[in-house]
């Protein structure tokens, strides 16, 4: 007769043990590897406890002891340490690390390109490249390229997804990828092969223009001291060889180094040229500007100085960032591969010897013989050696020298006004001075601290906002642009980069206006002050302060919203 499992004494310890193990695994964020085999139950592995439960679980004293061991064995601290030790990807992180990653994601999202910017940029590029767009609109268009042009482009790309001769529909906004009743569209954004290939072709065709450089005007600078901005490309490679025969590049980024006449050199984080405009026809030309005494310090040696500064100050940061992430992953991958393949090799070695003894005794296995088992062990050994050599090559990271792609002369609006008073932009130029701007930032930082936030002044880094305010315990950031104005004066002069940042994260961006009234001041916070993205090529826009102030709120209300 089948025994009643509900009353079987052995049916209590086993389910208890399995259930507790399953609950612990689920509570440990569902890791992608088995860590229960590493857990020790009062000095004994899980396997021994399972065998004992099967053999002696009907004894009351054994059942009670196993129940107690299982209940006390699962230490979350020990499980977390085992998970960190064996994790190839950090699916589990402590709170501080989660907050740091979230802050980086918030900054990246704030600096992303607007879809309209990408579309207008691509349509403009397609005029000078091999691609041809039909029914071109900022949101949706078609792209055509001859087979010969595709072959040339794909040869330049070398690896990755190829460029197709024809795209029925290309879009620049995710919402337009699959509208009802229309074919599926290709989502063209940075990283898409069509946009990357078009950009590579244009750069290849006009690379000499980058080397020649240009002159741009900074309308936010009321001073008279020009600056030189150099843009460099820097890459980090490992020792492995790519399909092209060159060493593989694992990281590449653009660097921006700015220098002034006082010998001050600094690294700018994010595309500063977006805020500058080309000189107008009625403004001084390059030859006239270069002859000015303010430009006497500009010489050919500046390129070498910019490269030396990048090598000494920027390249080590890039290398350390890549190395810390890459070497940790390689070390864990090497340990995991070695453990798994070594077990497989040991198994097939033992299996080959066992089959050999059986064959000598006259017991022939029709499906598997000792030679085949030995061959599998040898193949796994060769595979392990090859993988270890590959990982060793991947761990040998080395930075390439930064390559200067070009440079440009940044002329402040104050110098342009000084050279050509008749075409001066003084009536519409920003009214705030450096002193009032610094005072306004200090006031806003004090306000943020009083609200319980942690502000950091980012104005000198030219990242598109003035203050980055951290919300404690969440990893979220508030991006604040500060405007200091004397009561009743001026408009808000907005540059293109800051407009895009407001549009990317409108819920996290704040325009803080400080009105100076003699020795006193008033603070206004404006949420979502700008509703429309500027057209392509627009470098700045002016807004009236009365309209912005009509939509402002008191800063003390921000704490509730956050």
Coordinates of C-alpha atoms in Angstrom, one line a residue:
X1 CA 0.0 0.0 0.0
X2 CA 1.2 3.5 -0.8
X3 CA 2.2 5.2 2.4
X4 CA 0.6 8.5 3.4
X5 CA 3.2 11.2 2.4
X6 CA 1.6 13.7 4.8
X7 CA 2.5 11.5 7.7
X8 CA 5.8 10.3 6.5
X9 CA 8.5 11.7 8.9
X10 CA 11.0 11.9 6.1
X11 CA 8.5 14.2 4.2
X12 CA 9.2 17.0 6.6
X13 CA 12.9 17.7 6.6
X14 CA 13.4 17.4 2.8
X15 CA 10.6 19.9 1.9
X16 CA 11.8 22.2 4.7
X17 CA 15.3 22.1 3.3
X18 CA 14.3 22.5 -0.3
X19 CA 11.7 25.2 0.5
X20 CA 14.2 27.2 2.6
X21 CA 16.8 27.0 -0.2
X22 CA 14.3 28.1 -2.8
X23 CA 13.1 31.0 -0.8
X24 CA 16.7 32.1 -0.1
X25 CA 17.6 31.9 -3.8
X26 CA 14.5 34.0 -4.7
X27 CA 15.2 36.6 -2.1
X28 CA 18.8 36.9 -3.4
X29 CA 17.6 38.8 -6.5
X30 CA 17.3 35.6 -8.6
X31 CA 21.0 35.4 -9.4
X32 CA 22.0 33.7 -12.6
X33 CA 24.2 31.1 -10.9
X34 CA 23.9 28.5 -8.2
X35 CA 25.4 29.5 -4.9
X36 CA 23.7 26.9 -2.7
X37 CA 26.5 24.4 -3.3
X38 CA 28.9 26.8 -1.6
X39 CA 26.8 27.3 1.5
X40 CA 28.1 25.4 4.6
X41 CA 25.6 24.1 7.1
X42 CA 27.5 23.9 10.5
X43 CA 30.6 22.9 8.6
X44 CA 28.9 20.4 6.3
X45 CA 27.9 21.0 2.6
X46 CA 24.4 20.8 1.3
X47 CA 25.0 17.4 -0.4
X48 CA 25.7 15.6 2.9
X49 CA 22.6 17.1 4.6
X50 CA 20.4 15.9 1.7
X51 CA 21.9 12.4 1.9
X52 CA 21.4 12.3 5.7
X53 CA 17.8 13.5 5.4
X54 CA 17.0 10.7 2.9
X55 CA 18.7 8.0 5.0
X56 CA 17.8 8.9 8.5
X57 CA 15.0 11.5 8.2
X58 CA 12.5 9.1 9.9
X59 CA 14.4 9.4 13.2
X60 CA 12.9 12.2 15.4
X61 CA 16.2 13.4 16.7
X62 CA 17.8 13.6 13.2
X63 CA 14.7 15.4 11.8
X64 CA 14.8 18.0 14.6
X65 CA 18.5 18.6 14.2
X66 CA 18.2 19.0 10.4
X67 CA 15.3 21.4 10.8
X68 CA 17.4 23.5 13.2
X69 CA 20.4 23.5 10.9
X70 CA 18.4 24.6 7.9
X71 CA 16.6 27.3 9.8
X72 CA 19.9 28.8 11.1
X73 CA 22.2 28.2 8.1
X74 CA 21.0 30.8 5.6
X75 CA 23.0 33.9 6.4
X76 CA 22.2 36.7 3.9
X77 CA 25.6 38.2 4.5
X78 CA 27.3 35.0 3.5
X79 CA 25.0 34.6 0.5
X80 CA 25.8 38.1 -0.7
X81 CA 29.5 37.6 -0.4
X82 CA 29.2 34.4 -2.5
X83 CA 27.2 36.2 -5.1
X84 CA 29.7 39.0 -5.4
X85 CA 32.5 36.5 -5.6
X86 CA 31.0 34.6 -8.5
X87 CA 29.0 37.3 -10.4
X88 CA 30.3 38.1 -13.9
X89 CA 27.8 41.0 -14.1
X90 CA 26.8 43.0 -11.1
X91 CA 23.1 42.3 -11.0
X92 CA 23.3 42.8 -7.2
X93 CA 24.8 46.1 -5.9
X94 CA 24.7 47.9 -2.6
X95 CA 22.7 51.1 -2.3
X96 CA 25.6 53.5 -2.7
X97 CA 26.7 51.9 -6.0
X98 CA 23.1 51.9 -7.3
X99 CA 22.9 55.6 -6.5
X100 CA 26.2 56.4 -8.3
X101 CA 25.1 54.5 -11.4
X102 CA 21.7 56.2 -11.4
X103 CA 23.4 59.6 -11.1
X104 CA 25.5 58.8 -14.2
X105 CA 22.4 57.7 -16.1
X106 CA 20.7 60.9 -15.1
X107 CA 23.6 63.0 -16.5
X108 CA 23.7 61.0 -19.7
X109 CA 20.0 61.3 -20.2
X110 CA 20.2 65.0 -19.7
X111 CA 22.9 65.4 -22.4
X112 CA 21.3 63.2 -25.0
X113 CA 20.5 64.5 -28.5
X114 CA 17.0 65.6 -29.3
X115 CA 15.3 63.6 -32.1
X116 CA 14.8 66.7 -34.1
X117 CA 18.5 67.6 -33.8
X118 CA 19.5 64.1 -35.1
X119 CA 17.0 64.2 -38.0
X120 CA 18.0 67.6 -39.2
X121 CA 21.6 66.7 -38.8
X122 CA 21.3 63.5 -40.8
X123 CA 19.2 65.2 -43.6
X124 CA 21.9 67.9 -43.8
X125 CA 24.7 65.3 -44.0
X126 CA 22.9 63.3 -46.7
X127 CA 23.3 66.2 -49.1
X128 CA 27.0 65.8 -49.0
X129 CA 27.2 62.0 -48.7
X130 CA 26.4 58.9 -50.7
X131 CA 22.9 58.7 -49.2
X132 CA 19.8 60.2 -50.8
X133 CA 16.6 60.9 -48.9
X134 CA 13.2 60.8 -50.5
X135 CA 10.2 62.7 -49.0
X136 CA 12.6 64.0 -46.4
X137 CA 10.9 65.3 -43.3
X138 CA 12.3 65.9 -39.8
X139 CA 10.4 62.9 -38.4
X140 CA 10.1 60.3 -41.3
X141 CA 11.9 59.9 -44.6
X142 CA 13.3 57.3 -47.0
X143 CA 17.0 56.6 -47.7
X144 CA 18.5 55.3 -50.9
X145 CA 22.0 54.2 -51.7
X146 CA 23.4 52.4 -54.7
X147 CA 24.8 48.9 -54.3
X148 CA 28.3 50.1 -55.1
X149 CA 28.0 52.9 -52.5
X150 CA 26.8 50.3 -50.0
X151 CA 29.8 48.1 -50.7
X152 CA 32.2 51.0 -50.2
X153 CA 30.5 52.0 -46.9
X154 CA 30.4 48.5 -45.5
X155 CA 34.1 48.1 -46.4
X156 CA 34.8 51.2 -44.4
X157 CA 32.7 50.0 -41.4
X158 CA 34.4 46.6 -41.5
X159 CA 32.4 44.9 -38.7
X160 CA 28.9 45.2 -37.3
X161 CA 25.5 45.5 -38.9
X162 CA 25.8 46.4 -42.6
X163 CA 24.2 49.3 -44.4
X164 CA 21.3 48.4 -46.7
X165 CA 20.9 49.8 -50.2
X166 CA 17.4 50.9 -49.4
X167 CA 15.4 51.8 -46.3
X168 CA 11.7 52.0 -46.9
X169 CA 11.1 54.2 -43.8
X170 CA 13.6 55.7 -41.4
X171 CA 12.4 57.6 -38.3
X172 CA 14.1 59.5 -35.6
X173 CA 11.5 59.1 -32.8
X174 CA 10.6 55.8 -31.2
X175 CA 6.9 56.5 -31.3
X176 CA 7.0 56.5 -35.1
X177 CA 8.7 53.1 -35.6
X178 CA 5.6 50.9 -36.1
X179 CA 2.5 53.1 -36.8
X180 CA -0.6 51.2 -37.8
X181 CA -0.9 50.5 -41.5
X182 CA 2.7 51.3 -42.4
X183 CA 5.9 49.2 -42.8
X184 CA 8.3 48.9 -39.9
X185 CA 10.8 51.7 -39.9
X186 CA 14.5 51.8 -39.0
X187 CA 15.2 53.8 -35.9
X188 CA 18.1 56.1 -36.9
X189 CA 20.0 57.4 -33.9
X190 CA 23.6 57.6 -32.8
X191 CA 25.0 54.1 -33.2
X192 CA 22.8 53.1 -36.1
X193 CA 25.0 52.0 -39.1
X194 CA 23.3 54.3 -41.6
X195 CA 24.0 57.4 -39.5
X196 CA 27.5 56.3 -38.5
X197 CA 28.4 55.4 -42.1
X198 CA 27.1 58.7 -43.4
X199 CA 29.0 60.6 -40.8
X200 CA 32.2 58.6 -41.5
X201 CA 31.9 59.3 -45.2
X202 CA 31.5 63.1 -44.6
X203 CA 34.4 63.2 -42.1
X204 CA 36.6 61.2 -44.5
X205 CA 35.7 63.6 -47.4
X206 CA 36.2 66.8 -45.4
X207 CA 38.8 65.9 -42.8
X208 CA 41.1 68.6 -44.0
X209 CA 38.5 71.2 -43.0
X210 CA 38.7 70.0 -39.4
X211 CA 42.4 70.4 -39.5
X212 CA 42.2 73.9 -40.8
X213 CA 39.9 75.0 -38.0
X214 CA 37.5 77.9 -37.8
X215 CA 36.5 80.9 -35.7
X216 CA 33.4 80.9 -33.5
X217 CA 31.9 83.7 -31.3
X218 CA 30.9 83.1 -27.7
X219 CA 28.0 85.4 -27.1
X220 CA 27.9 84.6 -23.4
X221 CA 31.4 86.0 -22.8
X222 CA 31.5 89.8 -22.4
X223 CA 35.3 89.8 -22.0
X224 CA 38.0 90.5 -24.6
X225 CA 40.3 87.5 -24.1
X226 CA 40.1 84.9 -26.9
X227 CA 40.5 81.2 -26.3
X228 CA 41.7 78.2 -28.3
X229 CA 39.6 75.0 -28.3
X230 CA 41.2 71.8 -29.5
X231 CA 39.3 68.6 -30.1
X232 CA 41.1 65.3 -29.8
X233 CA 40.3 61.7 -30.3
X234 CA 41.5 59.2 -27.8
X235 CA 41.3 55.4 -27.8
X236 CA 42.3 52.5 -25.5
X237 CA 43.3 49.1 -27.0
X238 CA 44.0 45.7 -25.6
X239 CA 46.5 43.1 -27.0
X240 CA 44.0 41.0 -28.9
X241 CA 43.9 41.3 -32.7
X242 CA 40.8 42.4 -34.6
X243 CA 39.7 41.1 -38.0
X244 CA 41.5 44.0 -39.7
X245 CA 44.8 42.9 -38.3
X246 CA 45.1 45.8 -35.8
X247 CA 44.9 45.7 -32.1
X248 CA 41.3 45.9 -30.9
X249 CA 40.0 49.2 -29.6
X250 CA 37.9 48.7 -26.4
X251 CA 37.1 52.4 -25.7
X252 CA 37.1 55.6 -27.7
X253 CA 36.0 59.1 -26.9
X254 CA 36.3 62.8 -27.8
X255 CA 38.3 65.1 -25.7
X256 CA 38.0 68.9 -25.6
X257 CA 40.9 71.0 -24.3
X258 CA 40.6 74.8 -24.0
X259 CA 43.5 77.2 -23.5
X260 CA 43.6 81.0 -22.9
X261 CA 46.3 83.7 -23.1
X262 CA 47.1 83.4 -19.4
X263 CA 48.3 79.9 -19.9
X264 CA 45.3 78.3 -18.2
X265 CA 44.4 74.9 -19.8
X266 CA 41.4 72.9 -18.9
X267 CA 39.4 69.9 -20.0
X268 CA 35.8 70.5 -21.1
X269 CA 33.4 67.6 -20.6
X270 CA 30.7 68.1 -23.2
X271 CA 30.7 69.6 -26.7
X272 CA 31.2 73.3 -25.8
X273 CA 31.1 74.4 -29.4
X274 CA 27.3 73.9 -29.4
X275 CA 26.9 77.2 -27.6
X276 CA 29.0 79.2 -30.1
X277 CA 28.0 80.7 -33.4
X278 CA 29.9 81.5 -36.6
X279 CA 30.8 85.2 -37.2
X280 CA 28.4 87.2 -39.3
X281 CA 29.4 88.9 -42.6
X282 CA 29.5 92.4 -41.0
X283 CA 31.8 91.2 -38.2
X284 CA 35.7 91.2 -38.3
X285 CA 37.2 88.3 -40.3
X286 CA 39.9 85.9 -39.1
X287 CA 42.8 87.9 -40.5
X288 CA 41.7 91.0 -38.6
X289 CA 41.1 89.1 -35.4
X290 CA 44.5 87.3 -35.5
X291 CA 46.3 90.7 -35.9
X292 CA 44.8 91.9 -32.6
X293 CA 47.3 92.1 -29.6
X294 CA 44.9 89.9 -27.6
X295 CA 45.8 87.1 -30.1
X296 CA 49.5 87.5 -29.9
X297 CA 49.9 84.4 -27.8
X298 CA 48.4 82.1 -30.4
X299 CA 51.1 80.0 -32.1
X300 CA 51.6 76.5 -33.7
X301 CA 53.1 75.2 -30.4
X302 CA 49.6 75.3 -28.8
X303 CA 48.7 72.0 -30.5
X304 CA 51.6 70.2 -28.8
X305 CA 50.7 71.8 -25.5
X306 CA 47.1 70.7 -25.8
X307 CA 48.2 67.1 -26.5
X308 CA 50.6 67.1 -23.6
X309 CA 47.9 68.3 -21.3
X310 CA 45.5 65.6 -22.4
X311 CA 48.2 62.9 -22.0
X312 CA 49.1 64.1 -18.5
X313 CA 45.6 64.9 -17.1
X314 CA 42.8 63.4 -19.2
X315 CA 44.2 60.1 -20.6
X316 CA 45.0 58.6 -17.2
X317 CA 41.3 59.2 -16.1
X318 CA 40.0 57.5 -19.2
X319 CA 42.5 54.5 -18.8
X320 CA 41.6 54.1 -15.1
X321 CA 37.9 54.1 -15.8
X322 CA 38.2 51.4 -18.5
X323 CA 40.8 49.4 -16.6
X324 CA 38.9 49.2 -13.3
X325 CA 35.8 47.9 -15.1
X326 CA 37.5 45.6 -17.6
X327 CA 40.0 43.9 -15.3
X328 CA 37.4 43.0 -12.7
X329 CA 35.2 41.4 -15.4
X330 CA 38.1 39.5 -16.9
X331 CA 39.3 38.2 -13.5
X332 CA 35.8 36.8 -12.7
X333 CA 35.4 35.4 -16.3
X334 CA 38.7 33.7 -16.0
X335 CA 37.8 32.1 -12.7
X336 CA 34.4 30.9 -13.9
X337 CA 35.8 29.5 -17.2
X338 CA 38.7 27.7 -15.4
X339 CA 36.3 26.2 -12.8
X340 CA 33.8 25.0 -15.4
X341 CA 36.2 23.6 -17.9
X342 CA 38.5 22.0 -15.3
X343 CA 35.5 20.0 -14.0
X344 CA 34.6 18.9 -17.5
X345 CA 38.2 17.9 -18.2
X346 CA 38.4 15.9 -15.0
X347 CA 35.1 14.2 -15.8
X348 CA 36.2 13.1 -19.3
X349 CA 39.7 12.0 -18.1
X350 CA 38.0 9.8 -15.5
X351 CA 35.5 8.6 -18.1
X352 CA 38.3 7.7 -20.6
X353 CA 40.1 5.7 -18.0
X354 CA 36.9 3.9 -16.9
X355 CA 36.1 3.0 -20.6
X356 CA 39.6 1.8 -21.2
X357 CA 39.4 -0.6 -18.3
X358 CA 36.0 -1.8 -19.5
X359 CA 37.5 -2.4 -23.0
X360 CA 40.4 -4.3 -21.6
X361 CA 37.9 -6.5 -19.7
X362 CA 36.0 -7.1 -23.0
X363 CA 33.1 -4.8 -22.3
X364 CA 32.8 -2.7 -25.4
X365 CA 30.6 0.5 -25.3
X366 CA 29.0 0.9 -28.7
X367 CA 28.1 4.6 -28.2
X368 CA 31.4 5.9 -26.7
X369 CA 34.8 4.4 -26.5
X370 CA 37.9 5.5 -24.5
X371 CA 39.6 7.2 -27.5
X372 CA 36.5 9.4 -28.1
X373 CA 36.4 10.3 -24.4
X374 CA 40.1 11.1 -24.4
X375 CA 39.6 13.3 -27.4
X376 CA 36.9 15.3 -25.7
X377 CA 39.2 15.8 -22.7
X378 CA 42.0 17.0 -24.9
X379 CA 39.7 19.3 -26.9
X380 CA 38.5 20.8 -23.6
X381 CA 42.1 21.3 -22.5
X382 CA 43.0 23.1 -25.7
X383 CA 39.8 25.2 -25.4
X384 CA 40.7 26.2 -21.8
X385 CA 44.3 27.1 -22.8
X386 CA 43.0 29.2 -25.8
X387 CA 40.4 31.0 -23.7
X388 CA 43.0 31.8 -21.0
X389 CA 45.3 33.2 -23.6
X390 CA 42.5 35.4 -25.0
X391 CA 41.6 36.7 -21.6
X392 CA 45.3 37.4 -20.9
X393 CA 45.4 39.5 -24.1
X394 CA 42.2 41.3 -23.2
X395 CA 43.7 42.3 -19.8
X396 CA 46.7 44.1 -21.4
X397 CA 45.2 47.5 -21.8
X398 CA 47.2 50.4 -23.2
X399 CA 46.2 53.9 -24.2
X400 CA 47.0 55.3 -27.6
X401 CA 48.3 58.8 -28.0
X402 CA 45.5 61.3 -28.3
X403 CA 45.1 62.5 -31.9
X404 CA 44.3 66.2 -32.5
X405 CA 41.5 66.4 -35.1
X406 CA 41.4 70.1 -35.2
X407 CA 41.0 73.3 -33.3
X408 CA 39.1 76.6 -33.4
X409 CA 39.5 80.1 -32.1
X410 CA 36.7 81.2 -29.7
X411 CA 36.2 85.0 -29.8
X412 CA 34.2 86.5 -27.0
X413 CA 31.4 88.8 -27.9
X414 CA 33.1 91.6 -25.9
X415 CA 36.1 91.6 -28.3
X416 CA 33.8 91.6 -31.3
X417 CA 32.0 94.6 -29.9
X418 CA 35.3 96.4 -29.2
X419 CA 36.5 95.8 -32.7
X420 CA 33.3 96.7 -34.5
X421 CA 31.1 99.0 -32.3
X422 CA 28.7 99.7 -35.2
X423 CA 27.6 96.0 -35.2
X424 CA 27.8 95.6 -31.4
X425 CA 25.4 93.2 -29.8
X426 CA 25.4 95.1 -26.6
X427 CA 21.7 95.8 -26.5
X428 CA 20.8 92.1 -26.7
X429 CA 23.9 90.6 -25.0
X430 CA 23.5 89.1 -21.5
X431 CA 23.3 91.7 -18.8
X432 CA 24.6 89.7 -15.9
X433 CA 28.2 90.1 -14.8
X434 CA 30.5 87.4 -13.5
X435 CA 30.2 88.8 -10.0
X436 CA 26.4 88.8 -10.0
X437 CA 26.4 85.3 -11.5
X438 CA 28.7 83.9 -8.8
X439 CA 26.6 85.7 -6.1
X440 CA 23.4 84.2 -7.6
X441 CA 24.8 80.7 -7.7
X442 CA 25.9 81.0 -4.0
X443 CA 22.4 82.1 -3.0
X444 CA 20.8 79.2 -4.9
X445 CA 23.2 76.7 -3.3
X446 CA 22.2 78.0 0.1
X447 CA 18.6 77.6 -0.8
X448 CA 19.1 74.0 -1.9
X449 CA 20.9 73.1 1.3
X450 CA 18.0 74.6 3.3
X451 CA 15.6 72.4 1.4
X452 CA 17.6 69.2 2.3
X453 CA 19.5 68.7 -1.0
X454 CA 23.2 68.5 -1.7
X455 CA 24.2 71.0 -4.4
X456 CA 27.5 71.1 -6.4
X457 CA 28.6 74.1 -8.5
X458 CA 29.3 72.9 -12.1
X459 CA 29.4 76.2 -13.8
X460 CA 33.1 76.1 -14.7
X461 CA 32.8 72.6 -16.2
X462 CA 30.5 73.9 -19.0
X463 CA 28.2 70.9 -18.8
X464 CA 25.0 72.8 -19.8
X465 CA 23.8 73.8 -16.3
X466 CA 25.2 75.7 -13.3
X467 CA 24.3 73.6 -10.3
X468 CA 23.8 69.9 -9.8
X469 CA 21.7 69.2 -6.7
X470 CA 21.6 65.6 -5.3
X471 CA 18.5 64.3 -3.7
X472 CA 19.8 62.2 -0.7
X473 CA 19.0 58.5 -0.6
X474 CA 17.5 58.3 -4.1
X475 CA 20.3 58.7 -6.6
X476 CA 18.3 61.3 -8.4
X477 CA 19.6 64.7 -9.5
X478 CA 18.2 68.2 -10.0
X479 CA 19.8 70.2 -12.7
X480 CA 19.6 74.0 -12.0
X481 CA 20.5 76.9 -14.3
X482 CA 20.9 80.1 -12.4
X483 CA 20.2 83.6 -13.7
X484 CA 21.0 86.7 -11.6
X485 CA 19.3 90.0 -12.7
X486 CA 18.8 93.4 -11.3
X487 CA 15.1 94.0 -10.8
X488 CA 13.4 95.1 -14.0
X489 CA 16.3 94.6 -16.4
X490 CA 17.2 92.3 -19.2
X491 CA 15.9 89.2 -21.0
X492 CA 16.9 85.6 -20.5
X493 CA 19.6 84.7 -23.0
X494 CA 19.4 81.0 -23.7
X495 CA 22.0 79.0 -25.6
X496 CA 21.2 75.9 -27.6
X497 CA 22.9 73.3 -25.4
X498 CA 21.0 74.4 -22.3
X499 CA 17.7 74.5 -24.2
X500 CA 18.3 70.8 -25.2
X501 CA 19.1 69.9 -21.6
X502 CA 15.9 71.4 -20.3
X503 CA 13.9 69.5 -23.0
X504 CA 15.6 66.2 -22.2
X505 CA 14.6 66.1 -18.5
X506 CA 12.0 68.8 -18.0
X507 CA 10.8 67.2 -14.7
X508 CA 14.4 67.5 -13.2
X509 CA 15.5 70.9 -14.6
X510 CA 14.9 74.1 -12.8
X511 CA 15.5 77.7 -14.0
X512 CA 16.4 79.6 -10.8
X513 CA 16.1 83.4 -11.1
X514 CA 17.6 85.7 -8.5
X515 CA 16.4 89.2 -8.6
X516 CA 18.7 91.7 -6.9
X517 CA 16.9 94.6 -5.2
X518 CA 19.7 96.7 -3.8
X519 CA 21.3 94.7 -1.0
X520 CA 18.3 92.3 -0.9
X521 CA 17.2 89.6 -3.3
X522 CA 14.2 87.5 -4.3
X523 CA 14.5 83.9 -5.6
X524 CA 12.1 82.3 -8.2
X525 CA 12.1 78.7 -9.4
X526 CA 10.6 78.1 -12.8
X527 CA 9.7 74.5 -13.8
X528 CA 9.6 73.6 -17.5
X529 CA 10.2 77.2 -18.7
X530 CA 10.9 76.3 -22.3
X531 CA 8.4 74.3 -24.4
X532 CA 10.0 74.0 -27.9
X533 CA 13.3 72.8 -29.3
X534 CA 15.2 75.4 -31.2
X535 CA 15.7 75.0 -34.9
X536 CA 18.8 73.4 -36.3
X537 CA 21.7 75.9 -36.4
X538 CA 20.2 78.2 -33.7
X539 CA 22.8 78.9 -31.1
X540 CA 20.8 81.1 -28.7
X541 CA 17.3 82.3 -28.0
X542 CA 16.1 85.3 -25.9
X543 CA 13.1 85.0 -23.5
X544 CA 11.3 87.8 -21.6
X545 CA 11.7 87.7 -17.8
X546 CA 8.2 88.9 -17.0
X547 CA 6.6 85.9 -18.7
X548 CA 9.0 83.5 -17.0
X549 CA 8.4 85.1 -13.6
X550 CA 4.6 84.7 -14.0
X551 CA 5.1 80.9 -14.0
X552 CA 7.6 80.8 -11.2
X553 CA 7.1 79.3 -7.7
X554 CA 8.6 79.8 -4.3
X555 CA 11.7 77.6 -3.6
X556 CA 10.3 76.3 -0.3
X557 CA 7.6 74.4 -2.3
X558 CA 10.2 72.4 -4.1
X559 CA 10.8 70.1 -1.1
X560 CA 7.3 68.7 -1.4
X561 CA 7.7 68.1 -5.1
X562 CA 11.0 66.3 -4.7

